[in-house]
CSV table of C-alpha atoms in Angstrom, one decimal:
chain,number,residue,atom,x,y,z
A,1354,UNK,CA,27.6,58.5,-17.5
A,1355,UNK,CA,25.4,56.3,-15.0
A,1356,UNK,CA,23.8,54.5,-18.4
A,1357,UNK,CA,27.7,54.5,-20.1
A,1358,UNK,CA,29.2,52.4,-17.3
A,1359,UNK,CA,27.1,49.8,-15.6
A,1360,UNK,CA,26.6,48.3,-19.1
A,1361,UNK,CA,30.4,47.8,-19.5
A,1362,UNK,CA,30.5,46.5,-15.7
A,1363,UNK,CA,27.9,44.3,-15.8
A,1364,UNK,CA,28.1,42.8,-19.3
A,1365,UNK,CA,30.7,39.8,-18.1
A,1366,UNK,CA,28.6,38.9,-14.9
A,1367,UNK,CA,25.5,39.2,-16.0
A,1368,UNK,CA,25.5,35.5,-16.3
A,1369,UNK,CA,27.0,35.1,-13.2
A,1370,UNK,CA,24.6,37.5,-11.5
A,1371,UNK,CA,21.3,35.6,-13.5
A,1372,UNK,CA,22.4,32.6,-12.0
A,1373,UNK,CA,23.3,33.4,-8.9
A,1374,UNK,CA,20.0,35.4,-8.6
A,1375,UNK,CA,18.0,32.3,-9.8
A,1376,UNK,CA,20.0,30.0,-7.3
A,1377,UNK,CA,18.9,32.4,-4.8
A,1378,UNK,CA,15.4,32.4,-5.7
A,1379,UNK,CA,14.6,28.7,-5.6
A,1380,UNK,CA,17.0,29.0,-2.2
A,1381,UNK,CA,14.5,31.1,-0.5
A,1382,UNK,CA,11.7,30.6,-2.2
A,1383,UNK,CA,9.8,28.7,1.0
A,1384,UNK,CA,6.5,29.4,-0.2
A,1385,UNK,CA,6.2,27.5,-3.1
A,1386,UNK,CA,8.0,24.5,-1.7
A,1387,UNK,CA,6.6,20.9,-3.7
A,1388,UNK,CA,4.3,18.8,-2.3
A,1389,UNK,CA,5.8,15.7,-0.2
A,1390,UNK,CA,4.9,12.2,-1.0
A,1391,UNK,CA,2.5,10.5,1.1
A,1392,UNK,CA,3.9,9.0,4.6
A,1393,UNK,CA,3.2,5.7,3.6
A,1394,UNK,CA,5.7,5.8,0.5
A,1395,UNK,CA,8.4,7.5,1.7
A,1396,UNK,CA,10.5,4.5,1.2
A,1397,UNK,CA,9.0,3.8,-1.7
A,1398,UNK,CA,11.9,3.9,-4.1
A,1399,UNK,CA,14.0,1.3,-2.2
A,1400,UNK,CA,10.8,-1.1,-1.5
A,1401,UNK,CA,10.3,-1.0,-5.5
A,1402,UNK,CA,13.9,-2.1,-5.8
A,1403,UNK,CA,14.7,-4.2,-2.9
A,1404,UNK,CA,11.5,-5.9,-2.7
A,1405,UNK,CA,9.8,-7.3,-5.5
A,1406,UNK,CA,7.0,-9.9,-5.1
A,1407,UNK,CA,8.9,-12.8,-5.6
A,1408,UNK,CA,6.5,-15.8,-5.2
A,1409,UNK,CA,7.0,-20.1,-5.5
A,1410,UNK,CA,5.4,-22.3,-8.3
A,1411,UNK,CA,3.3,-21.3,-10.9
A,1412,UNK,CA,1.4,-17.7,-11.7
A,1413,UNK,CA,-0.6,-17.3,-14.6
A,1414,UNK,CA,-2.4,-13.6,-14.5
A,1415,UNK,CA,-5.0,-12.4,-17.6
A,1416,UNK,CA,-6.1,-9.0,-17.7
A,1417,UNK,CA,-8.7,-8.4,-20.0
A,1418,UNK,CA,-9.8,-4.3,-20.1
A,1419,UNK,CA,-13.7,-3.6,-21.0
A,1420,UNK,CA,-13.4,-0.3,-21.1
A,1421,UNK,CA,-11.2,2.5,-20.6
A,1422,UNK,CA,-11.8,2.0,-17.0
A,1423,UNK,CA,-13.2,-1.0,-15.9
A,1424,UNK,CA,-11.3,-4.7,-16.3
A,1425,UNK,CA,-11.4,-7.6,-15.4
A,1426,UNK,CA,-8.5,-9.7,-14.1
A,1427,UNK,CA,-8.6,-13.9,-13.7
A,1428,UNK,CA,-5.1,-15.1,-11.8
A,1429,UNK,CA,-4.2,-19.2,-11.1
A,1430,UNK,CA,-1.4,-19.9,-8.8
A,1431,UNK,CA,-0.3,-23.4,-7.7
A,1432,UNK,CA,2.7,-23.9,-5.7
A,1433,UNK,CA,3.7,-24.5,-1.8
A,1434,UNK,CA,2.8,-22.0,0.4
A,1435,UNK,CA,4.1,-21.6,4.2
A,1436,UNK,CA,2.1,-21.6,6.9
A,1437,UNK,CA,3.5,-20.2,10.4
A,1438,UNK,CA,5.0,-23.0,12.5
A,1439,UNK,CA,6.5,-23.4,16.5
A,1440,UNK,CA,9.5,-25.0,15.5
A,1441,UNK,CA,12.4,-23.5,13.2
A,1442,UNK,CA,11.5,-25.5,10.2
A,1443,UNK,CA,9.4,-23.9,7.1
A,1444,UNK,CA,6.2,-26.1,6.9
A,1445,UNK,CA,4.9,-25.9,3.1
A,1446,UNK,CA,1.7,-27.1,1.9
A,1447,UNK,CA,0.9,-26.9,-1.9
A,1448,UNK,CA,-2.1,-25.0,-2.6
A,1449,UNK,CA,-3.6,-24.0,-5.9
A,1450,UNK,CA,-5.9,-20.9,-6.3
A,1451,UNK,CA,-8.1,-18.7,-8.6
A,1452,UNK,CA,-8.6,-15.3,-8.0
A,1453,UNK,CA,-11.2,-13.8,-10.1
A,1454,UNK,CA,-10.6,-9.8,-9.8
A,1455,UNK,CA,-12.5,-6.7,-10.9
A,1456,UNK,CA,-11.1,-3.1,-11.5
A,1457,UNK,CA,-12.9,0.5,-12.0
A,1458,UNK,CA,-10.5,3.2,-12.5
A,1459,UNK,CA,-11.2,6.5,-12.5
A,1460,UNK,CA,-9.9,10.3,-12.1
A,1461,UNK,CA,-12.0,10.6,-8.8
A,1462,UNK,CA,-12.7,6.9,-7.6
A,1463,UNK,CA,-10.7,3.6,-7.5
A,1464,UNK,CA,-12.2,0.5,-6.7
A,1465,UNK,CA,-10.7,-3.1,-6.7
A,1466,UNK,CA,-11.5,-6.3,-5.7
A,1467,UNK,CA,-10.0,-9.3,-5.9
A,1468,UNK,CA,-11.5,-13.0,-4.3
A,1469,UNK,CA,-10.2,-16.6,-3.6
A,1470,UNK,CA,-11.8,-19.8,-4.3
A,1471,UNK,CA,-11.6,-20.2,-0.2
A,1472,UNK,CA,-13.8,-17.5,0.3
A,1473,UNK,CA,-11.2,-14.5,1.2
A,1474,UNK,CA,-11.8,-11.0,-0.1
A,1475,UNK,CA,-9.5,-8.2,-1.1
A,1476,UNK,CA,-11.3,-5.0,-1.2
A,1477,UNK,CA,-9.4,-1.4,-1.8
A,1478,UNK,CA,-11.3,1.5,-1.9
A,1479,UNK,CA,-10.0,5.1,-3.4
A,1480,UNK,CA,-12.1,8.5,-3.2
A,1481,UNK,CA,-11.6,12.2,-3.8
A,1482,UNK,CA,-14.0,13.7,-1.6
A,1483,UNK,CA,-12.7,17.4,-2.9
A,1484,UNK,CA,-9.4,18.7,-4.0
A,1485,UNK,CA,-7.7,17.8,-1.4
A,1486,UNK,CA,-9.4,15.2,0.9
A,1487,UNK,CA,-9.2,11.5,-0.2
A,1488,UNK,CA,-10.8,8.7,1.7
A,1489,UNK,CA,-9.6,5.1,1.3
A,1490,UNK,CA,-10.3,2.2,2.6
A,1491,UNK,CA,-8.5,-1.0,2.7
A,1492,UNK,CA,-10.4,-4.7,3.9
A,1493,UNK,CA,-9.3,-8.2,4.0
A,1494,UNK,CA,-12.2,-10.1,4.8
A,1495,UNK,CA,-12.5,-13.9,5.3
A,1496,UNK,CA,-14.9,-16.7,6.0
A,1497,UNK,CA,-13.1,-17.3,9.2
A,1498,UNK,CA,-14.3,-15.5,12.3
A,1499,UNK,CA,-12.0,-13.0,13.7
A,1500,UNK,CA,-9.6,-13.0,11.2
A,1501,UNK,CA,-10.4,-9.9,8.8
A,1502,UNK,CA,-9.0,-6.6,8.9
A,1503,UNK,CA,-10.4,-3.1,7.8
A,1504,UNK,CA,-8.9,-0.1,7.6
A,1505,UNK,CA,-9.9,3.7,6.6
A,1506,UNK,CA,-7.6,6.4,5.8
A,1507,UNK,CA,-8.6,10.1,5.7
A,1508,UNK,CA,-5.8,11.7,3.7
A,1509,UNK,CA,-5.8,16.2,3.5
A,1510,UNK,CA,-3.2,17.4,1.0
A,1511,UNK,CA,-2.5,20.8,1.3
A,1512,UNK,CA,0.1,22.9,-0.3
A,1513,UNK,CA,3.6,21.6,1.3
A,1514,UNK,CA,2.1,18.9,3.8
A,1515,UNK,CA,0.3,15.8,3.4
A,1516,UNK,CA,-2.0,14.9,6.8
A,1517,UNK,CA,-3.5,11.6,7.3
A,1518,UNK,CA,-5.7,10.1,9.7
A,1519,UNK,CA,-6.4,6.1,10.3
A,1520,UNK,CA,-8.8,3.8,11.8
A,1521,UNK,CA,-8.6,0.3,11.9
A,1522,UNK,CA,-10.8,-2.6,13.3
A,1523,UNK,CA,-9.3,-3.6,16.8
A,1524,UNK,CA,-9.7,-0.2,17.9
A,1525,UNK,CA,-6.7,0.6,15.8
A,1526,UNK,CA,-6.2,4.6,15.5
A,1527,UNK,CA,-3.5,5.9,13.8
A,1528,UNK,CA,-2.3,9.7,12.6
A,1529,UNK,CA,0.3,10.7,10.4
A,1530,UNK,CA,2.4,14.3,9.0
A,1531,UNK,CA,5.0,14.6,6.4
A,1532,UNK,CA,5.7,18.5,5.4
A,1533,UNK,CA,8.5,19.7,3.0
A,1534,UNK,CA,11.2,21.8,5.0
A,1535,UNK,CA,13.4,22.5,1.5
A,1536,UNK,CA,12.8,21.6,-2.2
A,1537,UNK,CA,14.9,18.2,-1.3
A,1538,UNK,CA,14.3,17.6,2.2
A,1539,UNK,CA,10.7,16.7,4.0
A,1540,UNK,CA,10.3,15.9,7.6
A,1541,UNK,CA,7.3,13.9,9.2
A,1542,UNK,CA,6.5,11.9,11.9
A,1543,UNK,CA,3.3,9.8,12.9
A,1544,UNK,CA,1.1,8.1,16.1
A,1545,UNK,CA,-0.8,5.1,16.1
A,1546,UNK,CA,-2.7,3.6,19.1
A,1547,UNK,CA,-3.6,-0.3,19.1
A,1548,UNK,CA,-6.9,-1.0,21.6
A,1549,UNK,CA,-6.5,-4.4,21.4
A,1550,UNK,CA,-3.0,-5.0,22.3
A,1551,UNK,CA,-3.2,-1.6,24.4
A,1552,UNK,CA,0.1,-0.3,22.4
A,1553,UNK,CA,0.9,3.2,21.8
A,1554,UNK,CA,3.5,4.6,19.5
A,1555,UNK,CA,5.1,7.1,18.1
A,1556,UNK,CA,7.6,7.9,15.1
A,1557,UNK,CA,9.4,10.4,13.0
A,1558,UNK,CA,11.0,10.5,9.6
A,1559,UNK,CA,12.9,12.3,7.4
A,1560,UNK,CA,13.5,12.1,3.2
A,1561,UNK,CA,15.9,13.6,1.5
A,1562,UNK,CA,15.5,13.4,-2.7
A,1563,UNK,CA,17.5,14.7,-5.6
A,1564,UNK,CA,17.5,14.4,-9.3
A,1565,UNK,CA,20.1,11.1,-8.7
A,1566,UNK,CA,19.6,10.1,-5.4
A,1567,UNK,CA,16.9,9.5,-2.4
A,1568,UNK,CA,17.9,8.9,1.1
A,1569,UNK,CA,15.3,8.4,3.7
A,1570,UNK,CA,15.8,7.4,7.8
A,1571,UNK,CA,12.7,6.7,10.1
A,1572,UNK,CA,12.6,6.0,13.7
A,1573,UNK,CA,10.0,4.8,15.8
A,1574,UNK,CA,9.3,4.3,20.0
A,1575,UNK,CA,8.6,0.4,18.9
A,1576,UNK,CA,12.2,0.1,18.6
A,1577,UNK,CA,12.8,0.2,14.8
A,1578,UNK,CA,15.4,2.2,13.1
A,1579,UNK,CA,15.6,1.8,8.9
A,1580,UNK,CA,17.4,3.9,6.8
A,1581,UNK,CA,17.6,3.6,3.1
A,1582,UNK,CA,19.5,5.4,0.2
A,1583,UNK,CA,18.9,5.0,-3.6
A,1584,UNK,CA,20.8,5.9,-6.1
A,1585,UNK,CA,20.0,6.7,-9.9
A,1586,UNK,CA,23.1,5.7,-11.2
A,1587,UNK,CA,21.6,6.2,-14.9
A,1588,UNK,CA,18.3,5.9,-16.7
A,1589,UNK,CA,18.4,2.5,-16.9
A,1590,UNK,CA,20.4,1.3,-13.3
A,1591,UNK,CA,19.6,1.8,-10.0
A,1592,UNK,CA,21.1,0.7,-7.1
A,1593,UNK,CA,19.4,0.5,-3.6
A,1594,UNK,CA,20.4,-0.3,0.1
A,1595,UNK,CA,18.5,-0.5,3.2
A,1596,UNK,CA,19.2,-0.8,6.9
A,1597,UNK,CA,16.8,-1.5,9.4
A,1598,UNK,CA,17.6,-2.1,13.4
A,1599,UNK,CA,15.4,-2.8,16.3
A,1600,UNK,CA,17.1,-1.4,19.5
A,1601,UNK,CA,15.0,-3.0,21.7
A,1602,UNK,CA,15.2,-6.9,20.2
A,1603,UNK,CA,18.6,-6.4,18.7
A,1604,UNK,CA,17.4,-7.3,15.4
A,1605,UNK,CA,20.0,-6.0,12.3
A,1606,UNK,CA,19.3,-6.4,8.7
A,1607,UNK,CA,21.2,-5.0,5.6
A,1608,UNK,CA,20.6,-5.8,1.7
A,1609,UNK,CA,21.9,-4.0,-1.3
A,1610,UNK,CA,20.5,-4.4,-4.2
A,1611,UNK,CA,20.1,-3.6,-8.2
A,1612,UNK,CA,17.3,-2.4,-10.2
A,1613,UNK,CA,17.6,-2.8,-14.3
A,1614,UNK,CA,15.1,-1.6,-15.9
A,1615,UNK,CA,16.1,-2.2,-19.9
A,1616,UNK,CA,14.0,-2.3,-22.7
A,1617,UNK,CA,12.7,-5.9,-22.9
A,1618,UNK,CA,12.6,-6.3,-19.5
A,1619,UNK,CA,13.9,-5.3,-15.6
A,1620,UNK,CA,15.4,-7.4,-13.3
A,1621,UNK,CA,16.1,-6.6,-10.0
A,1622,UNK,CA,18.6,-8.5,-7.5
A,1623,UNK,CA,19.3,-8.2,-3.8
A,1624,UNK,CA,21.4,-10.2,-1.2
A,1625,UNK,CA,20.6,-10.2,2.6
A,1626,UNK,CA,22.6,-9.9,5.8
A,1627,UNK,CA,20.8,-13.0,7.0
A,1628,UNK,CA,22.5,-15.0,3.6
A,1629,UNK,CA,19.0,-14.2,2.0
A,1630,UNK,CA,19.5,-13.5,-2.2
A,1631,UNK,CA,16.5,-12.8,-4.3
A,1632,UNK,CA,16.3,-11.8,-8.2
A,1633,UNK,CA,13.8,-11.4,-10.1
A,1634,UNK,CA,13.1,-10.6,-13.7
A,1635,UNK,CA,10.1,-9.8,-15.8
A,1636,UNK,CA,10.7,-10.1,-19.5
A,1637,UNK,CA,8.1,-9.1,-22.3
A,1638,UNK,CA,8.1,-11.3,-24.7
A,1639,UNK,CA,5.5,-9.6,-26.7
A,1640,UNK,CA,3.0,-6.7,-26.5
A,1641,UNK,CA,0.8,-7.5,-23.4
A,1642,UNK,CA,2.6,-10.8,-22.8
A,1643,UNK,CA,5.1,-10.9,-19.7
A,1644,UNK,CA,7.1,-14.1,-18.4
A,1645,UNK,CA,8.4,-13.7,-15.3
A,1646,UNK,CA,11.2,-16.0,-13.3
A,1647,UNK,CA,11.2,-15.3,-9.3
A,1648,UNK,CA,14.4,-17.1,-7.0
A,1649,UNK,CA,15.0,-16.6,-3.4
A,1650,UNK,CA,17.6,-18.5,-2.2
A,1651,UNK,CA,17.9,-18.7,1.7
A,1652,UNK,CA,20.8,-20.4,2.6
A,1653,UNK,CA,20.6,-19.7,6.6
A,1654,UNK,CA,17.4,-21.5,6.8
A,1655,UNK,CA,17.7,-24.0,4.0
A,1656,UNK,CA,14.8,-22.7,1.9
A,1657,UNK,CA,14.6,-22.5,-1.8
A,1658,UNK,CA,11.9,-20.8,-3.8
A,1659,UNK,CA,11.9,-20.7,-7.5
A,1660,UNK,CA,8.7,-19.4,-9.3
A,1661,UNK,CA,7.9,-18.6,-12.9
A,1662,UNK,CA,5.0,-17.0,-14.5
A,1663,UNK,CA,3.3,-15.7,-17.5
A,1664,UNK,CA,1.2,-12.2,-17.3
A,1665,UNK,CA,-1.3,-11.1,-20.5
A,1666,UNK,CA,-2.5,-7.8,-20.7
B,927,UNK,CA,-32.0,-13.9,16.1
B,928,UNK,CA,-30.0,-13.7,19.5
B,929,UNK,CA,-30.7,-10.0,20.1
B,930,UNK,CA,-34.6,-10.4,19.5
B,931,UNK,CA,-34.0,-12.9,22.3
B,932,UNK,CA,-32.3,-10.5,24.4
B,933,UNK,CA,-35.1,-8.1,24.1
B,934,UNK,CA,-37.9,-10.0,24.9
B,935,UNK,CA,-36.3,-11.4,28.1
B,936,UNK,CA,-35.7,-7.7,29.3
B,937,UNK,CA,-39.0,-6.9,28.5
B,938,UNK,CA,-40.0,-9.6,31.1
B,939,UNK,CA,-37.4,-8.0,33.3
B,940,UNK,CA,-38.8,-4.6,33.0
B,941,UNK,CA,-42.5,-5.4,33.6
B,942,UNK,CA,-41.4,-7.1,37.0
B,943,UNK,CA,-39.4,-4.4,38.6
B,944,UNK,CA,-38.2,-0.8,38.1
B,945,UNK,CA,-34.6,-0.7,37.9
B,946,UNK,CA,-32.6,2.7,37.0
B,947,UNK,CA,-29.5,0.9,37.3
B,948,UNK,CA,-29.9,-1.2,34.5
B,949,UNK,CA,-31.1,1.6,32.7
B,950,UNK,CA,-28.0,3.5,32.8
B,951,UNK,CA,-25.9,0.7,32.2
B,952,UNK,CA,-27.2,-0.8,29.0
B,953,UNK,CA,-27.4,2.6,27.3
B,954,UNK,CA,-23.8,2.5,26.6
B,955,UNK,CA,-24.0,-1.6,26.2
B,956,UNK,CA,-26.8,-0.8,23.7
B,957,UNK,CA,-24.7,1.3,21.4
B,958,UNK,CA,-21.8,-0.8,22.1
B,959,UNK,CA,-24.4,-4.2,20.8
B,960,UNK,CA,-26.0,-1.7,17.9
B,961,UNK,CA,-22.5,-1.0,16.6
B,962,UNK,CA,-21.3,-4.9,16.9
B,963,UNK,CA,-24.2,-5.9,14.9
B,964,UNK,CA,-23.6,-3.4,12.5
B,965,UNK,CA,-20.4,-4.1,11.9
B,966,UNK,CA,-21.5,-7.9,11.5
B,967,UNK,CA,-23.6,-7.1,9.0
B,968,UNK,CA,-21.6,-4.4,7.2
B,969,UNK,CA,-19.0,-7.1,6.9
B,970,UNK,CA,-21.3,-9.5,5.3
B,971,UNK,CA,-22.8,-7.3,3.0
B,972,UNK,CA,-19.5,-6.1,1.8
B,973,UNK,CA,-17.9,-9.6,1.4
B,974,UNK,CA,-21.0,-10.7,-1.0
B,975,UNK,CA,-21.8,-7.4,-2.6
B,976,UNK,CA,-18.2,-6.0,-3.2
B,977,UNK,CA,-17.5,-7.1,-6.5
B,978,UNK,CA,-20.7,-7.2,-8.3
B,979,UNK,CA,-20.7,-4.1,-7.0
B,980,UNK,CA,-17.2,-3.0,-9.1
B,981,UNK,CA,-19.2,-5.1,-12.0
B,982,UNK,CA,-22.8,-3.3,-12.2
B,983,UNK,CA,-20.3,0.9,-11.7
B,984,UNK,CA,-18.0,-0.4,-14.2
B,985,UNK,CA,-20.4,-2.1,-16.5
B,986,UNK,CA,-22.9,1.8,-16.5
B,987,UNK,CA,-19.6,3.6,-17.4
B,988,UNK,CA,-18.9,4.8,-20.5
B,989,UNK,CA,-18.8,3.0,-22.8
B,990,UNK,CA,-21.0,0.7,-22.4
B,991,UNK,CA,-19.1,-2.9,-22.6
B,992,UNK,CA,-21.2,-5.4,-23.9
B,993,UNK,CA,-22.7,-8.5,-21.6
B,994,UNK,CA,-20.7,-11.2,-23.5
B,995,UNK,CA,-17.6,-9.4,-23.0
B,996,UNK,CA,-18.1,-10.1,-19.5
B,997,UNK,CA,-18.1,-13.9,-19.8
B,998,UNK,CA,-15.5,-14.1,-23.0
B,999,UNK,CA,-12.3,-14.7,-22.9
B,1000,UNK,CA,-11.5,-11.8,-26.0
């Protein structure tokens, strides 16, 4: 009798009963909750979309791999560049460079370097101590005395939190935690002490992801407020839009902005609060052989920059 | 060359008078000099030797590239 009718009962919802138990396993399942992404990308989606590297003149870059893991990379660029000025006018001076660049890739260590012809050296170091420590280090050194900048990060990754700890030259001291609260939401919130401008701070953030959508908000004691939210309208469109407000200078910006990303190429497009539109496309014209068009349009400050390029390999 | 300077001078210093003063002072000005001068140095070794030394890791993995393939443009 007990076998006869449950069977009967329970035929219909059993469906209904697998699901809801399955809905209530990954509910309450706070054990095995994903690892976050690191502190430093938690905007990451809508800085890939809003903010591509949109440059002025001419950029020619040639990879060339040697091996599965080590390449080399030779870049000329030749256009204006601004240098900081007083007054409210852009001062440009055309420049032309060559950056000579080597790569070494690996599972366990990343290291890249990239140098000017004026001397300046980008260095970025990647290691996995063990499992779940990674150092990095990150240096911009130049010719010119006081003017470089070094930076070490001590990252610990453990199960549903990422920890990381800085140090910077200048007596620059920095700590950050991001841990995941729900399989969609993780909460984190960071310190950082300057020495030499005797500034302390202190900041929190939260990110919020789904299959079709990411939000994320941060706050910090310096005054800043940014909020972003991407969404995944379909494989091939997204669109993005960011916020950012500084309470204590009164400082609001806004942009929305598109992501393509189609087979022969991706574009991306944004306009500004402050009359500020960028787009800018990357089209692959062959296997290994990119051309890429860069605009940003300013029309508050009067400043038009139009770049193109070509990228091999 | 300025710090051998520095030392001899306080050598002359020392022979003429016994001061625990000083003594306690420059032990934490010593390590605060040592660990300028290393960083001077660590930043000049690091800006010459950085990428040959991504070149001379990457050109002792496996596979082996080839010399000229450094220098070609293939």
């Amino acid at each position: 009798m007990a076998g006869i009718v449950p069977p009967a009962t329970t035929a219909v919802p059993a469906d209904v009963s697998h699901t809801a138990h399955t809905k209530h396993d990954e509910k309450t399942d706070y054990m095995n909750l994903p690892c976050p992404i690191p502190y430093e990308e938690l905007h990451r989606e809508a800085l890939m979309s809003l903010k591509p590297e949109t440059f002025e003149g001419l950029r020619f870059d040639f990879s060339k791999g040697l091996n599965q893991k080590f390449s080399l990379s030779h870049s000329v660029i030749m256009g204006p560049t601004e240098i900081p000025s007083q007054s409210a006018e852009t001062i440009k001076i055309p420049t032309a460079h060559y950056e000579f660049g080597a790569n070494f890739i690996d599972p366990n260590l990343m290291l890249i370097g990239r140098v000017l012809t004026d001397g300046r050296l980008n260095a970025r170091v990647k290691g996995d101590l063990t499992d779940n420590l990674t150092v990095k280090a990150n240096a911009q050194l130049t010719n010119e005395p006081h003017m470089s900048h070094g930076m070490f990060n001590f990252d610990y990754k453990g199960k549903d939190f990422r920890s990381q700890f800085q140090m910077g030259n200048g007596a620059l001291f920095g700590a950050n935690y991001i841990q995941s609260v729900t399989p969609h939401l993780s909460l984190g919130g960071e310190v950082f002490w300057a020495g030499q401008h005797r500034k302390s701070g202190i900041g929190y953030a939260a990110r919020y992801e789904t299959d079709k959508m990411v939000a994320t908000g941060q706050v910090a004691n310096t005054g800043i407020v940014a909020l972003s939210y991407v969404q995944k309208v379909s494989d091939k469109v997204s669109l993005a839009t960011d916020f950012m407000y500084n309470y204590l200078s009164r400082d609001v910006t806004a942009s929305v902005g598109y992501d393509y990303i189609l087979r022969q190429c991706r574009l991306r497009g944004k306009i500004d609060s402050n009359g500020c539109t960028t787009s800018y496309l990357e089209e692959r014209l062959n296997m290994g052989l990119n051309f890429i068009l860069s605009a940003e349009i300013d029309h508050m400050k009067k400043d038009y920059k139009f770049g193109f390029g070509l990228t091999v390999g | 060359m300025a710090s051998r300077v520095s030392l001899k001078t306080k050598g002359k210093g020392k022979g003429g008078k016994v001061s625990k003063g000083s003594d306690e002072k420059s032990a934490a000005q010593r390590l605060k000099e040592w660990s300028t001068w290393a960083m001077k140095k660590a930043k000049v070794v690091t800006h010459y030797g950085f990428i040959p030394l991504v070149i001379i890791i990457g050109m002792n993995s496996e596979p082996k590239p080839h010399l000229y393939q450094l220098l070609s443009p293939v």
